[in-house]
JSON list of C-alpha atoms in Angstrom, two decimals:
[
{"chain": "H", "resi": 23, "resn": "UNK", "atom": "CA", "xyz": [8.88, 2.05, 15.52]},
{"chain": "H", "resi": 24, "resn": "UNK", "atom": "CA", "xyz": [6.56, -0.31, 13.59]},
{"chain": "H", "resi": 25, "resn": "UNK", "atom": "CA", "xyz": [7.92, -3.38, 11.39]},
{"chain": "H", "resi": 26, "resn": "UNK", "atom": "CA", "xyz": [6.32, -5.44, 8.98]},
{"chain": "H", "resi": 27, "resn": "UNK", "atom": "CA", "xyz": [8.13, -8.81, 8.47]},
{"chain": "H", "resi": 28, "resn": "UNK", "atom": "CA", "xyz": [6.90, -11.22, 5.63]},
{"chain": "H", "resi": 29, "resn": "UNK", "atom": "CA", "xyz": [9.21, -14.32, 5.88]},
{"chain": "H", "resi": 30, "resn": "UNK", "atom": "CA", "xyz": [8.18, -15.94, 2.79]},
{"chain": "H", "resi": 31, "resn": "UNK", "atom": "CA", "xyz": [9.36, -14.79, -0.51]},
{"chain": "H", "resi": 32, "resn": "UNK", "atom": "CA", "xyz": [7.20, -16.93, -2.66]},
{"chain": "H", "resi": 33, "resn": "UNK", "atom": "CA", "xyz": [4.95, -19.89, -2.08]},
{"chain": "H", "resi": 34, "resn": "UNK", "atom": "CA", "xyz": [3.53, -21.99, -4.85]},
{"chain": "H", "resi": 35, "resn": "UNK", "atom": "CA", "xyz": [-0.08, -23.46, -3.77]},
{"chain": "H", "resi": 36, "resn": "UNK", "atom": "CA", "xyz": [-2.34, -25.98, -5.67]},
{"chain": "H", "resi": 37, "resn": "UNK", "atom": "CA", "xyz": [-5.54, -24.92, -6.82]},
{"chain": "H", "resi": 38, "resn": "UNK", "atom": "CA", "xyz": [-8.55, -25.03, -4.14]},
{"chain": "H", "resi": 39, "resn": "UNK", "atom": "CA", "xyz": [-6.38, -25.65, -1.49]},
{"chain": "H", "resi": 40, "resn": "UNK", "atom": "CA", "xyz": [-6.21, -23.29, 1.28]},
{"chain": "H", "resi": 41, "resn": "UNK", "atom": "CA", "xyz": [-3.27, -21.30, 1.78]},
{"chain": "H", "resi": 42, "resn": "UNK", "atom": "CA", "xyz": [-1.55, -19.21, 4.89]},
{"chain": "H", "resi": 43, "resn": "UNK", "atom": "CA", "xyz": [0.59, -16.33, 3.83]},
{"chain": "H", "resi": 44, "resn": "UNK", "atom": "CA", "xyz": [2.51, -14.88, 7.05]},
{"chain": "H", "resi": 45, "resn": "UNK", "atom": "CA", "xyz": [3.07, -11.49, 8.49]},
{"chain": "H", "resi": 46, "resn": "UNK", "atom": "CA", "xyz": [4.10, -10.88, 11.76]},
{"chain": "H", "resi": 47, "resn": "UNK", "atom": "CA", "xyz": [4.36, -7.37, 13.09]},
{"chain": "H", "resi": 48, "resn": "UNK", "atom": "CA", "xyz": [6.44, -5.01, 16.32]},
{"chain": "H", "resi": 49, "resn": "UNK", "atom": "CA", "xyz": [5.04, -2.34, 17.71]},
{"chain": "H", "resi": 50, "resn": "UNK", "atom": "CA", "xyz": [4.61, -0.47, 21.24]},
{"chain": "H", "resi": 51, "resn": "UNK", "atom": "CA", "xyz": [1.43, 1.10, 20.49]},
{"chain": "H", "resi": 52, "resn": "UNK", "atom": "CA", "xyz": [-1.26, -0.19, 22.12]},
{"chain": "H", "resi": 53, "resn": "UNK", "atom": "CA", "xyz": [-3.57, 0.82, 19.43]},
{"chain": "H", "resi": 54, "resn": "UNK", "atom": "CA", "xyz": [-2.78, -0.11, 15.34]},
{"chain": "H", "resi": 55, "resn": "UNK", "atom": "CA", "xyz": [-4.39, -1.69, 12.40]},
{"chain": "H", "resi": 56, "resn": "UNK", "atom": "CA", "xyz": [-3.38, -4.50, 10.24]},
{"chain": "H", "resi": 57, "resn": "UNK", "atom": "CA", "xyz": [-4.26, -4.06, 6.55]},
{"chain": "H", "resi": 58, "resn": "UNK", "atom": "CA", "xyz": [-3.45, -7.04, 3.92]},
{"chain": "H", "resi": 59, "resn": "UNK", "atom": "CA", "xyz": [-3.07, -5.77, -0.39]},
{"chain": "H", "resi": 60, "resn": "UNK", "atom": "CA", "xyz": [-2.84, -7.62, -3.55]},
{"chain": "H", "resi": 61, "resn": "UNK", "atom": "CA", "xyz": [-1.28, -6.99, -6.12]},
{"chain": "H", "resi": 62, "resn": "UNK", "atom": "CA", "xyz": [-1.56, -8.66, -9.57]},
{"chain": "H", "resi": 63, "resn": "UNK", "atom": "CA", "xyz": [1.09, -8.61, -12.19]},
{"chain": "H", "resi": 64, "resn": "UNK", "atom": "CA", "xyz": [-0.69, -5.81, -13.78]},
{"chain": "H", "resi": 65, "resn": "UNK", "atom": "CA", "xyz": [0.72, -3.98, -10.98]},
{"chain": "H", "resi": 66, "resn": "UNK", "atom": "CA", "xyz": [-2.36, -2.04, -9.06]},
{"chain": "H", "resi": 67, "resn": "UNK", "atom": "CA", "xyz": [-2.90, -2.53, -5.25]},
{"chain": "H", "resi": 68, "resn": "UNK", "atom": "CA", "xyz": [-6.10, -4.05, -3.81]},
{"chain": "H", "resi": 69, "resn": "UNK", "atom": "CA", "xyz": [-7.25, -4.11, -0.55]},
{"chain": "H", "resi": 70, "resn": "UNK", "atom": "CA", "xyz": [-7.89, -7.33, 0.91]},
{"chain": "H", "resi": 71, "resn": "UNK", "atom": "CA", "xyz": [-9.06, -7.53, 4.66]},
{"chain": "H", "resi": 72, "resn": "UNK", "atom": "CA", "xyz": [-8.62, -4.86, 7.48]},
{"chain": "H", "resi": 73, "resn": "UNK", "atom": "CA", "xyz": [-8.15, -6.17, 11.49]},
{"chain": "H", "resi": 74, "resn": "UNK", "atom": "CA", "xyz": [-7.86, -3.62, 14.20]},
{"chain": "H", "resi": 75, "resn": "UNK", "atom": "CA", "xyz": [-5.88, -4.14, 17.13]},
{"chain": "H", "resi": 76, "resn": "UNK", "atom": "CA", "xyz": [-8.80, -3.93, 19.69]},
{"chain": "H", "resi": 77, "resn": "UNK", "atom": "CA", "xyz": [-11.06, -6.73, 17.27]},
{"chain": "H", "resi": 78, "resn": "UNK", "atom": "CA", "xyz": [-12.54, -9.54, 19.35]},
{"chain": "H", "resi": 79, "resn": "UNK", "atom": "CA", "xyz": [-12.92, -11.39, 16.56]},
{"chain": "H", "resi": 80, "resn": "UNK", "atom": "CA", "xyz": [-10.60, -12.56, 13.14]},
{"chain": "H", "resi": 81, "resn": "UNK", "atom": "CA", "xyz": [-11.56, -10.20, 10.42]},
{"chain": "H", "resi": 82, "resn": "UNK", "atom": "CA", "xyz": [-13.36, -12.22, 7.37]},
{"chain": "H", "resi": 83, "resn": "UNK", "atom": "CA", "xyz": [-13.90, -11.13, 3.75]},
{"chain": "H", "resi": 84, "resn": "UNK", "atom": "CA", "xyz": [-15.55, -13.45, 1.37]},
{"chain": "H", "resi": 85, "resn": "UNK", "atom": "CA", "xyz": [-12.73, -16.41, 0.68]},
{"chain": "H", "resi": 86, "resn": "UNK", "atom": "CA", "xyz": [-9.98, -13.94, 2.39]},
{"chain": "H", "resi": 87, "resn": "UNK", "atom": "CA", "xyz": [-9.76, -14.15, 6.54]},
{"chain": "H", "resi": 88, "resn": "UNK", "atom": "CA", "xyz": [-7.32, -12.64, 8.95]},
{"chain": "H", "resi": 89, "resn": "UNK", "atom": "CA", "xyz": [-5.68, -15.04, 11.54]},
{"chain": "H", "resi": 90, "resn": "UNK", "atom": "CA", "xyz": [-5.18, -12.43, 14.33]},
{"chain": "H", "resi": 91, "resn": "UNK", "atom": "CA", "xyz": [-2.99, -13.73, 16.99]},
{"chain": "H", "resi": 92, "resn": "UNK", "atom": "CA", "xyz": [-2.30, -10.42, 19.25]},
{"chain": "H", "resi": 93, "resn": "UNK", "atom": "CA", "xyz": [0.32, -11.57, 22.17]},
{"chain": "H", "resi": 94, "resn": "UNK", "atom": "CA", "xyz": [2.51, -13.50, 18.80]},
{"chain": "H", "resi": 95, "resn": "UNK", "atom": "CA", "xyz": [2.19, -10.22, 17.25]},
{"chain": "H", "resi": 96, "resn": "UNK", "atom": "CA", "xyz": [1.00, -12.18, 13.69]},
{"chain": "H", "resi": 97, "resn": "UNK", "atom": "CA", "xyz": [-1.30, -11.67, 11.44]},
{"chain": "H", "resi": 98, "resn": "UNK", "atom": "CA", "xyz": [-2.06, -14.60, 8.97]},
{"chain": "H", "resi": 99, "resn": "UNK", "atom": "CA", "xyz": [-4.03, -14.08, 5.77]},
{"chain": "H", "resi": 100, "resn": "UNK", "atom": "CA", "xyz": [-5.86, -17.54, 4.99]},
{"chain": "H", "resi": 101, "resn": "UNK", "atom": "CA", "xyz": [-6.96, -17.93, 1.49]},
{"chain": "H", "resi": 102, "resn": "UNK", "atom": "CA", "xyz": [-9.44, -20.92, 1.60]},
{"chain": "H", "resi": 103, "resn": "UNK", "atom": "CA", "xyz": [-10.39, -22.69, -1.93]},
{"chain": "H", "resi": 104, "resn": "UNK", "atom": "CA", "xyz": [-7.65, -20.84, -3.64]},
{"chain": "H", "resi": 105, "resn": "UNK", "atom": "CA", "xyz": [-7.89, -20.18, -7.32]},
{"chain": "H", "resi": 106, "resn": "UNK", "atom": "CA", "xyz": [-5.84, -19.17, -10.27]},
{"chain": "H", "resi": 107, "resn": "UNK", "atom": "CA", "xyz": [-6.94, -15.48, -10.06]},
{"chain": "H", "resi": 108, "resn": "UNK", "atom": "CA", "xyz": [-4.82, -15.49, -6.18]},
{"chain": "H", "resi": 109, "resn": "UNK", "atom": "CA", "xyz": [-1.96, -15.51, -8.14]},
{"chain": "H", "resi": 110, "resn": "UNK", "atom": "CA", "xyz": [-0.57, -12.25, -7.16]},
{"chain": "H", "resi": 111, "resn": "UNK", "atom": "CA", "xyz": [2.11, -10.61, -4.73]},
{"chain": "H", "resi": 112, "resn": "UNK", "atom": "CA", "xyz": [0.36, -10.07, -1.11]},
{"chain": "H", "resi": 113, "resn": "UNK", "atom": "CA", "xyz": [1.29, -7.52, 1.22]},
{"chain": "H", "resi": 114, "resn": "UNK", "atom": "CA", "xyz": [1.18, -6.95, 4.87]},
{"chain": "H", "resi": 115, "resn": "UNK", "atom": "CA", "xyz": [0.62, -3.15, 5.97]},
{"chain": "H", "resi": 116, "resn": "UNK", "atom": "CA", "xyz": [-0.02, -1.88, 9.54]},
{"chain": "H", "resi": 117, "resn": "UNK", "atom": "CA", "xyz": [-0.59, 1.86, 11.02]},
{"chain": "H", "resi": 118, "resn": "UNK", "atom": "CA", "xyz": [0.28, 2.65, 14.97]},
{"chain": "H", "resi": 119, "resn": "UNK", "atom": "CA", "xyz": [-3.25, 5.17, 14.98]},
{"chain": "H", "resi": 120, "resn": "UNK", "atom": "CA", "xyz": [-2.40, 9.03, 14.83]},
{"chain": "H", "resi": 121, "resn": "UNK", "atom": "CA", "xyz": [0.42, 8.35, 12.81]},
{"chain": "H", "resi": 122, "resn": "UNK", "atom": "CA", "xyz": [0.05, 8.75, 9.02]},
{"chain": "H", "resi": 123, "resn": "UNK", "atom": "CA", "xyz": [2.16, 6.25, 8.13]},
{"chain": "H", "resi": 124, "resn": "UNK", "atom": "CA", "xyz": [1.55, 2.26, 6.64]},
{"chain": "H", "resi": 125, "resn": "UNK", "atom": "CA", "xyz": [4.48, 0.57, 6.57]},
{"chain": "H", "resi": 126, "resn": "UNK", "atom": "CA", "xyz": [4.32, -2.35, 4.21]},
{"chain": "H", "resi": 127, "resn": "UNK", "atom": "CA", "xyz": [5.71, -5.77, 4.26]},
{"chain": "H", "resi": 128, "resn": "UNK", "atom": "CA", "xyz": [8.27, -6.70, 1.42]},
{"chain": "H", "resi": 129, "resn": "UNK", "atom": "CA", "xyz": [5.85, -9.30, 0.33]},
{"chain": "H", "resi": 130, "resn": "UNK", "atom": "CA", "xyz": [4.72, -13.10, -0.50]},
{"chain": "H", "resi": 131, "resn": "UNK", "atom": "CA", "xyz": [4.30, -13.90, -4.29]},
{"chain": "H", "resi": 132, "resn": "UNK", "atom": "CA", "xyz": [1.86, -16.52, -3.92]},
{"chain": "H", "resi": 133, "resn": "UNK", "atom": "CA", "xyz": [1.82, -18.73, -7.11]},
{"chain": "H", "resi": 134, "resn": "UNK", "atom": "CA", "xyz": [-1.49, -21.07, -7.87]},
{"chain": "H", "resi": 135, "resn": "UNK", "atom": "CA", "xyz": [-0.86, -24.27, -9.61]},
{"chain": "H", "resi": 136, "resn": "UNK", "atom": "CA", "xyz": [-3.53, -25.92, -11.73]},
{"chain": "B", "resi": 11, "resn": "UNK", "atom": "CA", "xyz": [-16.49, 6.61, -9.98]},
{"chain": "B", "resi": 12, "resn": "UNK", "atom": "CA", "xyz": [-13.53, 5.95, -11.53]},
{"chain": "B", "resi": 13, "resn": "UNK", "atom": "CA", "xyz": [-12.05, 6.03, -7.91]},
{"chain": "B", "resi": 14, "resn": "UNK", "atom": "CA", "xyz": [-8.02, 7.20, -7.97]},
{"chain": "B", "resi": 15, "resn": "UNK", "atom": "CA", "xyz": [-6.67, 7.68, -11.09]},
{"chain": "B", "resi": 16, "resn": "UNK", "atom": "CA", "xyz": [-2.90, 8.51, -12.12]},
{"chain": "B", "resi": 17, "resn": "UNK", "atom": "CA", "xyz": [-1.28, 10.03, -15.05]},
{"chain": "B", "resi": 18, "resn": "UNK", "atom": "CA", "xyz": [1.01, 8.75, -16.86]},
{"chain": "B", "resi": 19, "resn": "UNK", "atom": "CA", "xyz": [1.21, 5.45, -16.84]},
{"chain": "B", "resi": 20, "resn": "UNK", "atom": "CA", "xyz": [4.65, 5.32, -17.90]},
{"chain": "B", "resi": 21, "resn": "UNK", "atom": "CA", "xyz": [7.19, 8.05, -18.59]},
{"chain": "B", "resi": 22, "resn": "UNK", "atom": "CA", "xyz": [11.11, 8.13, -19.09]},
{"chain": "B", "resi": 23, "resn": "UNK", "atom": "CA", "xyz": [12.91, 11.14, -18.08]},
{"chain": "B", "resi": 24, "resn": "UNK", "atom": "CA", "xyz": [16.77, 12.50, -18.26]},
{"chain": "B", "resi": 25, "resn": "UNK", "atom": "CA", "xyz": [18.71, 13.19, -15.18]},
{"chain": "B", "resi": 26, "resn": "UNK", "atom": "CA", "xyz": [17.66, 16.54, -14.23]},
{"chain": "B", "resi": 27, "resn": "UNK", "atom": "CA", "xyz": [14.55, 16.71, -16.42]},
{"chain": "B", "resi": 28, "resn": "UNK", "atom": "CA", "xyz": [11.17, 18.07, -14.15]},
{"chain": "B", "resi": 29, "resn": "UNK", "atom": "CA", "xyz": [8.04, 16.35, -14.64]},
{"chain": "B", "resi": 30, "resn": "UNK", "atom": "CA", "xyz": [4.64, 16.48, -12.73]},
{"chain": "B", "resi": 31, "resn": "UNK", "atom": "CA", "xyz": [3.11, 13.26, -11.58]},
{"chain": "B", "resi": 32, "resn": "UNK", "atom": "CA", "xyz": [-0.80, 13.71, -11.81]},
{"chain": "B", "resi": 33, "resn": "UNK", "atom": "CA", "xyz": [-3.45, 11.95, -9.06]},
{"chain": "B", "resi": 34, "resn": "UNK", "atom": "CA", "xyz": [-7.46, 12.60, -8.53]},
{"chain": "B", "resi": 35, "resn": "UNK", "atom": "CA", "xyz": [-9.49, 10.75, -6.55]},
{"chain": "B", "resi": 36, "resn": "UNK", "atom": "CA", "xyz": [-13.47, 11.25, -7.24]},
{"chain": "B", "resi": 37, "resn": "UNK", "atom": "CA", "xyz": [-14.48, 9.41, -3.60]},
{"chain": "B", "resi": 38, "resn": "UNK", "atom": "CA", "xyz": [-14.10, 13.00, -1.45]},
{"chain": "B", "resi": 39, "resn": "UNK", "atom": "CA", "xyz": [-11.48, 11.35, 0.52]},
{"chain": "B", "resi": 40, "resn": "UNK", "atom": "CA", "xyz": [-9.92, 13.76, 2.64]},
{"chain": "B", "resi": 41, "resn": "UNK", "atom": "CA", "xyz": [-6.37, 11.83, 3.04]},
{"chain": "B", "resi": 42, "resn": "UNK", "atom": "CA", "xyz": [-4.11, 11.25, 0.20]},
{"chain": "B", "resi": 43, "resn": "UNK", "atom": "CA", "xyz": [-0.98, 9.72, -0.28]},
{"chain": "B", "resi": 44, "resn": "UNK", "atom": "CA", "xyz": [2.33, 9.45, -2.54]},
{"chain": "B", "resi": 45, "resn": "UNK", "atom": "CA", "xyz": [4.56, 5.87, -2.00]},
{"chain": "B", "resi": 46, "resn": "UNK", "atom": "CA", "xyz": [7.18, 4.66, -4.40]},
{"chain": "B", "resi": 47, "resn": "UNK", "atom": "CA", "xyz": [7.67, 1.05, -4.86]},
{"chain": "B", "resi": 48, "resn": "UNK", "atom": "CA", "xyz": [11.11, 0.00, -5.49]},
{"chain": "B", "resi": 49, "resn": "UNK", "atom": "CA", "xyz": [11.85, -3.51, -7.31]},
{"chain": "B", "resi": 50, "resn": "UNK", "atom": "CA", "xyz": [11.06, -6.73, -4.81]},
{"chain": "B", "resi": 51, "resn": "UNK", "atom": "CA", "xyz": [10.15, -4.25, -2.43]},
{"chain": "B", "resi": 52, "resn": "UNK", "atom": "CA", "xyz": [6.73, -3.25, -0.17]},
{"chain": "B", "resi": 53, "resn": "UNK", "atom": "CA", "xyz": [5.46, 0.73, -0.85]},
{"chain": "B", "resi": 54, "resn": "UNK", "atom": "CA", "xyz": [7.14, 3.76, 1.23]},
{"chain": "B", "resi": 55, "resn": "UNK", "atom": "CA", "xyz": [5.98, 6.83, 1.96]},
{"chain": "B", "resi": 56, "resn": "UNK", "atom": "CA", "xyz": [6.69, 9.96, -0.02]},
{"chain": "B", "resi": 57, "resn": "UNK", "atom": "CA", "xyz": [4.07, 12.44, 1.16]},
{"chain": "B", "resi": 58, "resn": "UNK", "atom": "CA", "xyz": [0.79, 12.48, 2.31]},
{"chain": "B", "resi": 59, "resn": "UNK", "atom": "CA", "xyz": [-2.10, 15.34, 2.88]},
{"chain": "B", "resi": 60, "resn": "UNK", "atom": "CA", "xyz": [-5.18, 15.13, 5.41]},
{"chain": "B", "resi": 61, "resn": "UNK", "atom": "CA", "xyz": [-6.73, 17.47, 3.43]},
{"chain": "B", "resi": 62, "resn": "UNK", "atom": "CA", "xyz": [-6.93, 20.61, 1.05]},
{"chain": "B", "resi": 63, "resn": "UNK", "atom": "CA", "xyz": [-3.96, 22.84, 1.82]},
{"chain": "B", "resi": 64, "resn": "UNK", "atom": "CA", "xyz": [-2.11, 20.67, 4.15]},
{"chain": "B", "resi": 65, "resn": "UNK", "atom": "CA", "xyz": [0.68, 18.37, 3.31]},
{"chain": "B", "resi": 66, "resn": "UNK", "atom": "CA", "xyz": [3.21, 17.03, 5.20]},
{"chain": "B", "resi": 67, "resn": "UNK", "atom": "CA", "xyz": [6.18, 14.66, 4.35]},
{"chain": "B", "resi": 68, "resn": "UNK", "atom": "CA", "xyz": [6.70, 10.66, 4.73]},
{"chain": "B", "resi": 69, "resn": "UNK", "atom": "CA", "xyz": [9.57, 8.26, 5.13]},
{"chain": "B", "resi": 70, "resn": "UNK", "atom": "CA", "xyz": [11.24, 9.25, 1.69]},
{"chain": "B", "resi": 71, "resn": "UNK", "atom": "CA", "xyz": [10.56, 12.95, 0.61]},
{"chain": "B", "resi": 72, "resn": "UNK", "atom": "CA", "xyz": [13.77, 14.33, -0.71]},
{"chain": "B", "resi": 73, "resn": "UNK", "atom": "CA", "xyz": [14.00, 14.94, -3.89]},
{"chain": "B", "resi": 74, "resn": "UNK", "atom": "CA", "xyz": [9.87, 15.09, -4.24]},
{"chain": "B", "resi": 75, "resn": "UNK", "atom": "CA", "xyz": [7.22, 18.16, -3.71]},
{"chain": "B", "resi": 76, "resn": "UNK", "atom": "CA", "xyz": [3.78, 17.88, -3.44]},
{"chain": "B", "resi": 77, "resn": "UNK", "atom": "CA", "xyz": [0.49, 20.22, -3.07]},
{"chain": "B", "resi": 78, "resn": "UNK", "atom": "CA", "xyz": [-2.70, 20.34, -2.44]},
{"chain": "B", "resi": 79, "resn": "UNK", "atom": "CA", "xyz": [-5.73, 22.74, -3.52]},
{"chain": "B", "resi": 80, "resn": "UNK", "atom": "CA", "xyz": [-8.25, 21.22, -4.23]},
{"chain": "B", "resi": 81, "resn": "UNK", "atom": "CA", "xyz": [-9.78, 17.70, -2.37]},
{"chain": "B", "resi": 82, "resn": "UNK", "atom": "CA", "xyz": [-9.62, 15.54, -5.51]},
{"chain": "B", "resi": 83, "resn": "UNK", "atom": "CA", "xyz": [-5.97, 16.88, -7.01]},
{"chain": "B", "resi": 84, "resn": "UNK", "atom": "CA", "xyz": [-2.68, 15.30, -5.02]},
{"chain": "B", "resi": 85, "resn": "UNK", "atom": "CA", "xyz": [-0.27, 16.43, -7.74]},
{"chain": "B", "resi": 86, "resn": "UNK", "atom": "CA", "xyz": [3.71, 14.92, -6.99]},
{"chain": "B", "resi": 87, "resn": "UNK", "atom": "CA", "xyz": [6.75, 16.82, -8.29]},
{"chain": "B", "resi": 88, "resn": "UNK", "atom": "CA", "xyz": [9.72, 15.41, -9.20]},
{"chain": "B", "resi": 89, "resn": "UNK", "atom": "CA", "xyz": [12.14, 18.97, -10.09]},
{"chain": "B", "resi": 90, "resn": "UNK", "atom": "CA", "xyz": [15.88, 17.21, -10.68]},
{"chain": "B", "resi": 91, "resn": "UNK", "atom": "CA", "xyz": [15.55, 13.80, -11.85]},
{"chain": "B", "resi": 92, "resn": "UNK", "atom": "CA", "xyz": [17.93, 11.39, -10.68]},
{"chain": "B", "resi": 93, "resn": "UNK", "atom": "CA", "xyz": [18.33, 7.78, -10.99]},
{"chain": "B", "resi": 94, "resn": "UNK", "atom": "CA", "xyz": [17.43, 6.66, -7.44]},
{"chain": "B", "resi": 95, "resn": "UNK", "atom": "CA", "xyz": [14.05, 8.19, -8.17]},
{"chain": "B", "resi": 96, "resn": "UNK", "atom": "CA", "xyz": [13.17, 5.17, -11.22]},
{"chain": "B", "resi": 97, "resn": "UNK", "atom": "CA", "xyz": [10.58, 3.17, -9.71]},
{"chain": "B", "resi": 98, "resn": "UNK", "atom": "CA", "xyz": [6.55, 2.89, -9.12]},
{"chain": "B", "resi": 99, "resn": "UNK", "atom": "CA", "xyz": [4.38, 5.97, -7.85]},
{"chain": "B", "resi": 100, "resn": "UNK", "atom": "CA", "xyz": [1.44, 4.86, -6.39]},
{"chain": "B", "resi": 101, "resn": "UNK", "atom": "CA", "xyz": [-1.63, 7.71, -5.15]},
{"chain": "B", "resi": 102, "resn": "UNK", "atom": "CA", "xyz": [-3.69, 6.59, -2.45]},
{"chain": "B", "resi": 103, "resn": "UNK", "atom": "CA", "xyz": [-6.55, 7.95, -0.91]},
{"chain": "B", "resi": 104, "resn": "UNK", "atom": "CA", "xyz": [-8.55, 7.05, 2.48]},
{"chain": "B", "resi": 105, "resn": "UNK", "atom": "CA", "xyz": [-11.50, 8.25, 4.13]},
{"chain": "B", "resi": 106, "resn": "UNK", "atom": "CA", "xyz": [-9.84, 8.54, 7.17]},
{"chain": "B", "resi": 107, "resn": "UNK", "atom": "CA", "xyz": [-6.21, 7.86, 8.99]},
{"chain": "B", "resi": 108, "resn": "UNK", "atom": "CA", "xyz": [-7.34, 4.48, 10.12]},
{"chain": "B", "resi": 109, "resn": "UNK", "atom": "CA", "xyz": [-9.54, 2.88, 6.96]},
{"chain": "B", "resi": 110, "resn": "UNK", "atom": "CA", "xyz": [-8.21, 1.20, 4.26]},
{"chain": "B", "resi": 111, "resn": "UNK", "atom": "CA", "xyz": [-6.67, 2.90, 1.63]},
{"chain": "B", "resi": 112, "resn": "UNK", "atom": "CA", "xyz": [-7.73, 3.10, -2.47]},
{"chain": "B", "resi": 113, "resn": "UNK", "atom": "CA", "xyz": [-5.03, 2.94, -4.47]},
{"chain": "B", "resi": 114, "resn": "UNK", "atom": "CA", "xyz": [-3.97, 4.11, -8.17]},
{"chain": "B", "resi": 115, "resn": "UNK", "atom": "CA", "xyz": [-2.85, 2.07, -10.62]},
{"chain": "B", "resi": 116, "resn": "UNK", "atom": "CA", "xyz": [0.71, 3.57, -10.25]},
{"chain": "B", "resi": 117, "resn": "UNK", "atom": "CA", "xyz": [2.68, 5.25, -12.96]},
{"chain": "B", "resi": 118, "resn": "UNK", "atom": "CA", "xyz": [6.42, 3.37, -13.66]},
{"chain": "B", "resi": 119, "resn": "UNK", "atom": "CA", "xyz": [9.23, 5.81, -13.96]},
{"chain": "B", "resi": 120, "resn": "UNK", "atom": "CA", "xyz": [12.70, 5.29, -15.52]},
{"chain": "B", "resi": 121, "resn": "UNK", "atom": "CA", "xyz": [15.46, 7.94, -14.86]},
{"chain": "B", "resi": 122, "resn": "UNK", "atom": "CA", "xyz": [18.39, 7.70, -17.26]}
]
C-alpha cells in the first residue's frame, strides 16, 4: 500500500533563505510518481513540481526543485530564495501507476518571516 | 479557461438534508476526481471517473454518489447528510492517470 509521511508540522523560514520541506514515501511498486501542492490560506490546491520514479534527474520548476533520493524513498521539495507569498501549507502526493489513487501527505505549513 | 470550477463555495446543511455538489472542468480532461479534506489533514479520495459514463469509487465513498455524462460535468451527491461528512470538497481533473492534477477551489461544508 502507498504512504505519504510529512514529519514536519510547521516550519517557520526567514525570507530569501532556502528552505527543505520533507516527504518521504513506501511503496512496492516499481513504478509511481511523486507530486508536491500548495495550498494558500485561501484554501485552493496548486501544483508545484511532478518527479517520476524512473527520472534520471531531480525535477526543477522555476524557484521550486524536487530532491529525489530513490533507495531513501524521500522526496524533498527545496524552495530556494523563499518569499512571503511561500507562506502556505505544502503537500506531498504520490500515485503507484494504474492505480487511480494520490494519497496525500498530512502536510508542512511553512511560515515566511520578514 | 476558467479551468475547474466548483459550486458552492460554502453551504450549511441539516442532518439528512440532500444537496448536489457541482464541478466542470473546461480543459477536456478525461479523469476527474472528488477528495474531502478533513481539518489538519492531506485530501482523500471520494470518487473518481476516467471518463464520460464511468465512475468508480475511492478510499472514502459511503455516504457519497457521483455521475458522469458529459466530459466537463463531475457532479457529487451527498443524499443523507451527516456530520462526519462537514469538511472541504475538492474536484480535480487530469489529463491522464499519471499527470498532475488541476484542482477546484473546493466548496466548505458544515453538517449540523
Amino acid at each position: 500500500a502507498q504512504k505519504i509521511t510529512q514529519t514536519q508540522p510547521g516550519m517557520f523560514v526567514q525570507e530569501k533563505e532556502a528552505v527543505t520541506l520533507d516527504c518521504t514515501y513506501d511503496t512496492s511498486d516499481p513504478s509511481y510518481g511523486l507530486f508536491w501542492y500548495k495550498q494558500p490560506s485561501s484554501g485552493e490546491m496548486i501544483f508545484l513540481i511532478y518527479q517520476g520514479s524512473y527520472d534520471q534527474q531531480n525535477a526543477t520548476e522555476g524557484r521550486y526543485s524536487l530532491n529525489f533520493q530513490k533507495a531513501r524513498k524521500s522526496a524533498n521539495l527545496v524552495i530556494s530564495a523563499s518569499q512571503l507569498g511561500d507562506s502556505a501549507m505544502y503537500f506531498c502526493a504520490m500515485r503507484e501507476f494504474g492505480n487511480e489513487k494520490l494519497t496525500f501527505g498530512t502536510g508542512t505549513r511553512l511560515t515566511i518571516i520578514p | 479557461n476558467a479551468g475547474v470550477t466548483q459550486t458552492p463555495k460554502f453551504r450549511i446543511l441539516k442532518i439528512g438534508q440532500s444537496m448536489t455538489l457541482q464541478c466542470t472542468q473546461d480543459m477536456n480532461h478525461n479523469y476527474m476526481y472528488w477528495y474531502r479534506q478533513d481539518p489538519g489533514m492531506g485530501l482523500k479520495l471520494i470518487y473518481y471517473s476516467v471518463g464520460a459514463g464511468i465512475t468508480d469509487k475511492g478510499e472514502v465513498p459511503n455516504g457519497y454518489n457521483v455521475s458522469r455524462s458529459t466530459t466537463e460535468d463531475f457532479p457529487l451527491r451527498l443524499e443523507l447528510a451527516a456530520p462526519s461528512q462537514t469538511s472541504v470538497y475538492f474536484c480535480a481533473s487530469s489529463y491522464k492517470l499519471v499527470h498532475e492534477q488541476y484542482f477546484g477551489p473546493g466548496t466548505r461544508l458544515t453538517v449540523t
